[in-house]
Amino acid sequence: VHRKIFNYNPQAKIIYILRNPIDRIQSNHWHAYNVGLTSIRNINSALLLNNNMEASYYYRNIRPFLDTFGKDQVLILLYDDLKKDDAIIQEQLSSFLNLDFSSIGNKIKKINVSGGKKRNNQRLVRLSNKNLVLRSYKKLLPSKIKLWLHSEMSKLLALKTRPRLNERNRIKIIKDLMPEITNIEKLIGRDLSSWYK
């Protein structure tokens, strides 16, 4: 991807927001289950079968962008900072992009917030496409009723609370990610010990 972006525009500016990897993995599983991308309800079981870790290898993933575009064209932010004080993030973005955001105020609008509008549950879509009876009902029912039924079924299938990794898996993941986290700490000059304590 970094080469394709560079070939398209070598002056592109890359913004990369890092989240506590444990929080990211738990949130990713919650999202994947609730939209039907996985049928494994228990996150600790899903870790063995799904590649839920790849996106948490932050240094490995960002290094090609740094090598291709250079440090001046890559801005690395922390999700925790965005949650604490979005005005500071807005200031960093303004400086990095050389844009004046003062006319839009000092609040970053939150969109795509978890727990908001439910997305299509792919598990339901696959089930209704395979099952002859459900396929027939889909053809007969009015659109509004189909949407309502789909929404209600999605709510029934959804995990109500975010999944939590057990302590054994949490320790294993942190141990595996430590070299990545250490490299990110050096790269951005920040203490990320809250990620592994």
PDB file of N, CA, C and O in Angstrom, residues 50-110:
ATOM      1  N   ASN A  50      -8.347 -16.731  14.553  1.00  0.00           N
ATOM      2  CA  ASN A  50      -8.371 -15.531  13.713  1.00  0.00           C
ATOM      3  C   ASN A  50      -7.076 -14.746  13.891  1.00  0.00           C
ATOM      4  O   ASN A  50      -6.536 -14.673  14.982  1.00  0.00           O
ATOM      5  N   ASN A  51      -6.628 -14.146  12.824  1.00  0.00           N
ATOM      6  CA  ASN A  51      -5.423 -13.332  12.918  1.00  0.00           C
ATOM      7  C   ASN A  51      -5.807 -11.950  13.441  1.00  0.00           C
ATOM      8  O   ASN A  51      -5.870 -10.978  12.689  1.00  0.00           O
ATOM      9  N   ASN A  52      -6.056 -11.890  14.727  1.00  0.00           N
ATOM     10  CA  ASN A  52      -6.528 -10.678  15.376  1.00  0.00           C
ATOM     11  C   ASN A  52      -5.364  -9.778  15.801  1.00  0.00           C
ATOM     12  O   ASN A  52      -5.566  -8.685  16.272  1.00  0.00           O
ATOM     13  N   MET A  53      -4.136 -10.262  15.655  1.00  0.00           N
ATOM     14  CA  MET A  53      -2.965  -9.537  16.155  1.00  0.00           C
ATOM     15  C   MET A  53      -2.299  -8.656  15.106  1.00  0.00           C
ATOM     16  O   MET A  53      -1.656  -7.679  15.443  1.00  0.00           O
ATOM     17  N   GLU A  54      -2.429  -9.009  13.853  1.00  0.00           N
ATOM     18  CA  GLU A  54      -1.616  -8.385  12.800  1.00  0.00           C
ATOM     19  C   GLU A  54      -1.621  -6.857  12.846  1.00  0.00           C
ATOM     20  O   GLU A  54      -0.575  -6.220  12.713  1.00  0.00           O
ATOM     21  N   ALA A  55      -2.775  -6.255  13.019  1.00  0.00           N
ATOM     22  CA  ALA A  55      -2.857  -4.790  13.018  1.00  0.00           C
ATOM     23  C   ALA A  55      -2.188  -4.158  14.240  1.00  0.00           C
ATOM     24  O   ALA A  55      -1.936  -2.958  14.253  1.00  0.00           O
ATOM     25  N   SER A  56      -1.867  -4.957  15.263  1.00  0.00           N
ATOM     26  CA  SER A  56      -1.205  -4.418  16.459  1.00  0.00           C
ATOM     27  C   SER A  56       0.319  -4.416  16.344  1.00  0.00           C
ATOM     28  O   SER A  56       0.994  -3.949  17.243  1.00  0.00           O
ATOM     29  N   TYR A  57       0.850  -4.935  15.248  1.00  0.00           N
ATOM     30  CA  TYR A  57       2.297  -4.829  15.010  1.00  0.00           C
ATOM     31  C   TYR A  57       2.559  -3.452  14.404  1.00  0.00           C
ATOM     32  O   TYR A  57       2.887  -3.315  13.224  1.00  0.00           O
ATOM     33  N   TYR A  58       2.406  -2.449  15.245  1.00  0.00           N
ATOM     34  CA  TYR A  58       2.429  -1.065  14.770  1.00  0.00           C
ATOM     35  C   TYR A  58       3.737  -0.687  14.084  1.00  0.00           C
ATOM     36  O   TYR A  58       3.722  -0.109  13.001  1.00  0.00           O
ATOM     37  N   TYR A  59       4.853  -1.000  14.709  1.00  0.00           N
ATOM     38  CA  TYR A  59       6.139  -0.582  14.150  1.00  0.00           C
ATOM     39  C   TYR A  59       6.367  -1.259  12.795  1.00  0.00           C
ATOM     40  O   TYR A  59       6.772  -0.613  11.834  1.00  0.00           O
ATOM     41  N   ARG A  60       6.094  -2.539  12.733  1.00  0.00           N
ATOM     42  CA  ARG A  60       6.252  -3.297  11.490  1.00  0.00           C
ATOM     43  C   ARG A  60       5.365  -2.712  10.380  1.00  0.00           C
ATOM     44  O   ARG A  60       5.762  -2.659   9.223  1.00  0.00           O
ATOM     45  N   ASN A  61       4.179  -2.256  10.752  1.00  0.00           N
ATOM     46  CA  ASN A  61       3.245  -1.718   9.768  1.00  0.00           C
ATOM     47  C   ASN A  61       3.577  -0.296   9.339  1.00  0.00           C
ATOM     48  O   ASN A  61       3.307   0.093   8.194  1.00  0.00           O
ATOM     49  N   ILE A  62       4.151   0.495  10.239  1.00  0.00           N
ATOM     50  CA  ILE A  62       4.424   1.898   9.896  1.00  0.00           C
ATOM     51  C   ILE A  62       5.808   2.107   9.299  1.00  0.00           C
ATOM     52  O   ILE A  62       6.040   3.066   8.570  1.00  0.00           O
ATOM     53  N   ARG A  63       6.735   1.194   9.577  1.00  0.00           N
ATOM     54  CA  ARG A  63       8.118   1.333   9.085  1.00  0.00           C
ATOM     55  C   ARG A  63       8.200   1.555   7.567  1.00  0.00           C
ATOM     56  O   ARG A  63       8.917   2.452   7.112  1.00  0.00           O
ATOM     57  N   PRO A  64       7.460   0.787   6.739  1.00  0.00           N
ATOM     58  CA  PRO A  64       7.529   1.024   5.285  1.00  0.00           C
ATOM     59  C   PRO A  64       7.101   2.437   4.879  1.00  0.00           C
ATOM     60  O   PRO A  64       7.646   3.008   3.942  1.00  0.00           O
ATOM     61  N   PHE A  65       6.134   3.017   5.600  1.00  0.00           N
ATOM     62  CA  PHE A  65       5.706   4.385   5.299  1.00  0.00           C
ATOM     63  C   PHE A  65       6.803   5.380   5.655  1.00  0.00           C
ATOM     64  O   PHE A  65       7.053   6.328   4.916  1.00  0.00           O
ATOM     65  N   LEU A  66       7.456   5.161   6.805  1.00  0.00           N
ATOM     66  CA  LEU A  66       8.556   6.041   7.212  1.00  0.00           C
ATOM     67  C   LEU A  66       9.713   5.946   6.214  1.00  0.00           C
ATOM     68  O   LEU A  66      10.291   6.965   5.826  1.00  0.00           O
ATOM     69  N   ASP A  67      10.032   4.741   5.793  1.00  0.00           N
ATOM     70  CA  ASP A  67      11.132   4.541   4.850  1.00  0.00           C
ATOM     71  C   ASP A  67      10.815   5.138   3.480  1.00  0.00           C
ATOM     72  O   ASP A  67      11.691   5.665   2.805  1.00  0.00           O
ATOM     73  N   THR A  68       9.559   5.058   3.080  1.00  0.00           N
ATOM     74  CA  THR A  68       9.156   5.527   1.747  1.00  0.00           C
ATOM     75  C   THR A  68       8.932   7.041   1.703  1.00  0.00           C
ATOM     76  O   THR A  68       9.398   7.705   0.786  1.00  0.00           O
ATOM     77  N   PHE A  69       8.224   7.575   2.709  1.00  0.00           N
ATOM     78  CA  PHE A  69       7.838   8.987   2.684  1.00  0.00           C
ATOM     79  C   PHE A  69       8.767   9.882   3.516  1.00  0.00           C
ATOM     80  O   PHE A  69       8.808  11.079   3.300  1.00  0.00           O
ATOM     81  N   GLY A  70       9.450   9.310   4.501  1.00  0.00           N
ATOM     82  CA  GLY A  70      10.277  10.104   5.411  1.00  0.00           C
ATOM     83  C   GLY A  70       9.473  10.575   6.607  1.00  0.00           C
ATOM     84  O   GLY A  70       8.241  10.690   6.548  1.00  0.00           O
ATOM     85  N   LYS A  71      10.173  10.861   7.699  1.00  0.00           N
ATOM     86  CA  LYS A  71       9.502  11.227   8.956  1.00  0.00           C
ATOM     87  C   LYS A  71       8.683  12.507   8.855  1.00  0.00           C
ATOM     88  O   LYS A  71       7.702  12.675   9.570  1.00  0.00           O
ATOM     89  N   ASP A  72       9.090  13.425   7.962  1.00  0.00           N
ATOM     90  CA  ASP A  72       8.364  14.699   7.852  1.00  0.00           C
ATOM     91  C   ASP A  72       6.968  14.536   7.272  1.00  0.00           C
ATOM     92  O   ASP A  72       6.127  15.411   7.439  1.00  0.00           O
ATOM     93  N   GLN A  73       6.720  13.416   6.589  1.00  0.00           N
ATOM     94  CA  GLN A  73       5.419  13.209   5.950  1.00  0.00           C
ATOM     95  C   GLN A  73       4.567  12.176   6.676  1.00  0.00           C
ATOM     96  O   GLN A  73       3.505  11.795   6.189  1.00  0.00           O
ATOM     97  N   VAL A  74       5.020  11.726   7.844  1.00  0.00           N
ATOM     98  CA  VAL A  74       4.260  10.740   8.612  1.00  0.00           C
ATOM     99  C   VAL A  74       4.023  11.290  10.022  1.00  0.00           C
ATOM    100  O   VAL A  74       4.970  11.617  10.727  1.00  0.00           O
ATOM    101  N   LEU A  75       2.773  11.404  10.390  1.00  0.00           N
ATOM    102  CA  LEU A  75       2.409  11.870  11.735  1.00  0.00           C
ATOM    103  C   LEU A  75       1.839  10.693  12.511  1.00  0.00           C
ATOM    104  O   LEU A  75       0.885  10.051  12.066  1.00  0.00           O
ATOM    105  N   ILE A  76       2.430  10.421  13.680  1.00  0.00           N
ATOM    106  CA  ILE A  76       1.962   9.322  14.526  1.00  0.00           C
ATOM    107  C   ILE A  76       1.295   9.930  15.759  1.00  0.00           C
ATOM    108  O   ILE A  76       1.913  10.696  16.494  1.00  0.00           O
ATOM    109  N   LEU A  77       0.029   9.594  15.945  1.00  0.00           N
ATOM    110  CA  LEU A  77      -0.760  10.097  17.071  1.00  0.00           C
ATOM    111  C   LEU A  77      -1.190   8.926  17.947  1.00  0.00           C
ATOM    112  O   LEU A  77      -1.186   7.780  17.512  1.00  0.00           O
ATOM    113  N   LEU A  78      -1.596   9.256  19.168  1.00  0.00           N
ATOM    114  CA  LEU A  78      -2.092   8.239  20.095  1.00  0.00           C
ATOM    115  C   LEU A  78      -3.592   8.422  20.314  1.00  0.00           C
ATOM    116  O   LEU A  78      -4.068   9.528  20.573  1.00  0.00           O
ATOM    117  N   TYR A  79      -4.301   7.326  20.221  1.00  0.00           N
ATOM    118  CA  TYR A  79      -5.754   7.332  20.423  1.00  0.00           C
ATOM    119  C   TYR A  79      -6.115   7.855  21.819  1.00  0.00           C
ATOM    120  O   TYR A  79      -7.094   8.577  21.981  1.00  0.00           O
ATOM    121  N   ASP A  80      -5.295   7.507  22.821  1.00  0.00           N
ATOM    122  CA  ASP A  80      -5.556   7.989  24.184  1.00  0.00           C
ATOM    123  C   ASP A  80      -5.531   9.509  24.249  1.00  0.00           C
ATOM    124  O   ASP A  80      -6.318  10.119  24.972  1.00  0.00           O
ATOM    125  N   ASP A  81      -4.626  10.141  23.499  1.00  0.00           N
ATOM    126  CA  ASP A  81      -4.569  11.609  23.459  1.00  0.00           C
ATOM    127  C   ASP A  81      -5.832  12.182  22.831  1.00  0.00           C
ATOM    128  O   ASP A  81      -6.350  13.202  23.279  1.00  0.00           O
ATOM    129  N   LEU A  82      -6.312  11.516  21.790  1.00  0.00           N
ATOM    130  CA  LEU A  82      -7.532  11.961  21.123  1.00  0.00           C
ATOM    131  C   LEU A  82      -8.712  11.909  22.084  1.00  0.00           C
ATOM    132  O   LEU A  82      -9.545  12.811  22.126  1.00  0.00           O
ATOM    133  N   LYS A  83      -8.778  10.844  22.898  1.00  0.00           N
ATOM    134  CA  LYS A  83      -9.866  10.719  23.879  1.00  0.00           C
ATOM    135  C   LYS A  83      -9.758  11.766  24.985  1.00  0.00           C
ATOM    136  O   LYS A  83     -10.760  12.298  25.441  1.00  0.00           O
ATOM    137  N   LYS A  84      -8.516  12.049  25.409  1.00  0.00           N
ATOM    138  CA  LYS A  84      -8.315  12.992  26.520  1.00  0.00           C
ATOM    139  C   LYS A  84      -8.569  14.437  26.115  1.00  0.00           C
ATOM    140  O   LYS A  84      -9.240  15.181  26.819  1.00  0.00           O
ATOM    141  N   ASP A  85      -7.958  14.856  25.012  1.00  0.00           N
ATOM    142  CA  ASP A  85      -8.039  16.267  24.622  1.00  0.00           C
ATOM    143  C   ASP A  85      -7.926  16.389  23.111  1.00  0.00           C
ATOM    144  O   ASP A  85      -6.822  16.509  22.574  1.00  0.00           O
ATOM    145  N   ASP A  86      -9.061  16.388  22.449  1.00  0.00           N
ATOM    146  CA  ASP A  86      -9.013  16.430  20.983  1.00  0.00           C
ATOM    147  C   ASP A  86      -8.487  17.762  20.447  1.00  0.00           C
ATOM    148  O   ASP A  86      -8.048  17.840  19.302  1.00  0.00           O
ATOM    149  N   ALA A  87      -8.474  18.813  21.275  1.00  0.00           N
ATOM    150  CA  ALA A  87      -7.939  20.108  20.835  1.00  0.00           C
ATOM    151  C   ALA A  87      -6.440  20.007  20.550  1.00  0.00           C
ATOM    152  O   ALA A  87      -5.931  20.616  19.607  1.00  0.00           O
ATOM    153  N   ILE A  88      -5.722  19.217  21.350  1.00  0.00           N
ATOM    154  CA  ILE A  88      -4.285  19.034  21.135  1.00  0.00           C
ATOM    155  C   ILE A  88      -4.059  18.289  19.822  1.00  0.00           C
ATOM    156  O   ILE A  88      -3.179  18.638  19.028  1.00  0.00           O
ATOM    157  N   ILE A  89      -4.868  17.270  19.560  1.00  0.00           N
ATOM    158  CA  ILE A  89      -4.769  16.513  18.313  1.00  0.00           C
ATOM    159  C   ILE A  89      -5.073  17.430  17.132  1.00  0.00           C
ATOM    160  O   ILE A  89      -4.392  17.400  16.107  1.00  0.00           O
ATOM    161  N   GLN A  90      -6.097  18.251  17.280  1.00  0.00           N
ATOM    162  CA  GLN A  90      -6.467  19.179  16.202  1.00  0.00           C
ATOM    163  C   GLN A  90      -5.311  20.130  15.912  1.00  0.00           C
ATOM    164  O   GLN A  90      -5.025  20.428  14.751  1.00  0.00           O
ATOM    165  N   GLU A  91      -4.637  20.582  16.960  1.00  0.00           N
ATOM    166  CA  GLU A  91      -3.478  21.468  16.801  1.00  0.00           C
ATOM    167  C   GLU A  91      -2.346  20.758  16.045  1.00  0.00           C
ATOM    168  O   GLU A  91      -1.731  21.326  15.135  1.00  0.00           O
ATOM    169  N   GLN A  92      -2.084  19.493  16.406  1.00  0.00           N
ATOM    170  CA  GLN A  92      -1.046  18.721  15.721  1.00  0.00           C
ATOM    171  C   GLN A  92      -1.407  18.495  14.253  1.00  0.00           C
ATOM    172  O   GLN A  92      -0.549  18.613  13.372  1.00  0.00           O
ATOM    173  N   LEU A  93      -2.654  18.182  13.995  1.00  0.00           N
ATOM    174  CA  LEU A  93      -3.110  17.985  12.617  1.00  0.00           C
ATOM    175  C   LEU A  93      -2.998  19.278  11.813  1.00  0.00           C
ATOM    176  O   LEU A  93      -2.556  19.268  10.658  1.00  0.00           O
ATOM    177  N   SER A  94      -3.382  20.381  12.424  1.00  0.00           N
ATOM    178  CA  SER A  94      -3.321  21.685  11.762  1.00  0.00           C
ATOM    179  C   SER A  94      -1.891  22.007  11.348  1.00  0.00           C
ATOM    180  O   SER A  94      -1.630  22.416  10.215  1.00  0.00           O
ATOM    181  N   SER A  95      -0.969  21.780  12.259  1.00  0.00           N
ATOM    182  CA  SER A  95       0.445  22.040  11.976  1.00  0.00           C
ATOM    183  C   SER A  95       0.981  21.089  10.909  1.00  0.00           C
ATOM    184  O   SER A  95       1.656  21.509   9.965  1.00  0.00           O
ATOM    185  N   PHE A  96       0.682  19.811  11.027  1.00  0.00           N
ATOM    186  CA  PHE A  96       1.187  18.795  10.102  1.00  0.00           C
ATOM    187  C   PHE A  96       0.655  19.006   8.678  1.00  0.00           C
ATOM    188  O   PHE A  96       1.384  18.878   7.701  1.00  0.00           O
ATOM    189  N   LEU A  97      -0.631  19.335   8.575  1.00  0.00           N
ATOM    190  CA  LEU A  97      -1.258  19.501   7.264  1.00  0.00           C
ATOM    191  C   LEU A  97      -1.162  20.930   6.739  1.00  0.00           C
ATOM    192  O   LEU A  97      -1.585  21.207   5.617  1.00  0.00           O
ATOM    193  N   ASN A  98      -0.645  21.825   7.593  1.00  0.00           N
ATOM    194  CA  ASN A  98      -0.533  23.246   7.248  1.00  0.00           C
ATOM    195  C   ASN A  98      -1.903  23.818   6.869  1.00  0.00           C
ATOM    196  O   ASN A  98      -2.070  24.478   5.850  1.00  0.00           O
ATOM    197  N   LEU A  99      -2.884  23.511   7.724  1.00  0.00           N
ATOM    198  CA  LEU A  99      -4.249  23.985   7.534  1.00  0.00           C
ATOM    199  C   LEU A  99      -4.708  24.721   8.784  1.00  0.00           C
ATOM    200  O   LEU A  99      -4.328  24.370   9.894  1.00  0.00           O
ATOM    201  N   ASP A 100      -5.539  25.717   8.598  1.00  0.00           N
ATOM    202  CA  ASP A 100      -6.089  26.466   9.724  1.00  0.00           C
ATOM    203  C   ASP A 100      -7.492  25.939  10.024  1.00  0.00           C
ATOM    204  O   ASP A 100      -8.402  26.082   9.218  1.00  0.00           O
ATOM    205  N   PHE A 101      -7.618  25.286  11.194  1.00  0.00           N
ATOM    206  CA  PHE A 101      -8.908  24.736  11.590  1.00  0.00           C
ATOM    207  C   PHE A 101      -9.709  25.681  12.495  1.00  0.00           C
ATOM    208  O   PHE A 101     -10.767  25.323  12.980  1.00  0.00           O
ATOM    209  N   SER A 102      -9.203  26.888  12.739  1.00  0.00           N
ATOM    210  CA  SER A 102      -9.843  27.776  13.717  1.00  0.00           C
ATOM    211  C   SER A 102     -11.288  28.118  13.351  1.00  0.00           C
ATOM    212  O   SER A 102     -12.121  28.323  14.223  1.00  0.00           O
ATOM    213  N   SER A 103     -11.599  28.147  12.063  1.00  0.00           N
ATOM    214  CA  SER A 103     -12.958  28.522  11.658  1.00  0.00           C
ATOM    215  C   SER A 103     -13.992  27.435  11.981  1.00  0.00           C
ATOM    216  O   SER A 103     -15.178  27.710  12.030  1.00  0.00           O
ATOM    217  N   ILE A 104     -13.539  26.193  12.220  1.00  0.00           N
ATOM    218  CA  ILE A 104     -14.506  25.126  12.511  1.00  0.00           C
ATOM    219  C   ILE A 104     -14.646  24.866  14.011  1.00  0.00           C
ATOM    220  O   ILE A 104     -15.325  23.946  14.424  1.00  0.00           O
ATOM    221  N   GLY A 105     -13.998  25.659  14.826  1.00  0.00           N
ATOM    222  CA  GLY A 105     -14.087  25.470  16.268  1.00  0.00           C
ATOM    223  C   GLY A 105     -13.054  24.479  16.751  1.00  0.00           C
ATOM    224  O   GLY A 105     -12.263  23.953  15.976  1.00  0.00           O
ATOM    225  N   ASN A 106     -13.060  24.234  18.046  1.00  0.00           N
ATOM    226  CA  ASN A 106     -12.004  23.393  18.618  1.00  0.00           C
ATOM    227  C   ASN A 106     -12.494  22.009  19.020  1.00  0.00           C
ATOM    228  O   ASN A 106     -11.904  21.354  19.845  1.00  0.00           O
ATOM    229  N   LYS A 107     -13.574  21.555  18.414  1.00  0.00           N
ATOM    230  CA  LYS A 107     -14.083  20.224  18.731  1.00  0.00           C
ATOM    231  C   LYS A 107     -14.038  19.348  17.483  1.00  0.00           C
ATOM    232  O   LYS A 107     -14.508  19.742  16.422  1.00  0.00           O
ATOM    233  N   ILE A 108     -13.462  18.165  17.629  1.00  0.00           N
ATOM    234  CA  ILE A 108     -13.459  17.196  16.540  1.00  0.00           C
ATOM    235  C   ILE A 108     -14.771  16.420  16.633  1.00  0.00           C
ATOM    236  O   ILE A 108     -15.106  15.876  17.678  1.00  0.00           O
ATOM    237  N   LYS A 109     -15.504  16.386  15.535  1.00  0.00           N
ATOM    238  CA  LYS A 109     -16.799  15.700  15.518  1.00  0.00           C
ATOM    239  C   LYS A 109     -16.578  14.193  15.550  1.00  0.00           C
ATOM    240  O   LYS A 109     -15.788  13.644  14.784  1.00  0.00           O
ATOM    241  N   LYS A 110     -17.269  13.518  16.455  1.00  0.00           N
ATOM    242  CA  LYS A 110     -17.147  12.067  16.581  1.00  0.00           C
ATOM    243  C   LYS A 110     -18.141  11.393  15.649  1.00  0.00           C
ATOM    244  O   LYS A 110     -19.336  11.674  15.693  1.00  0.00           O
TER     245      LYS A 110
END
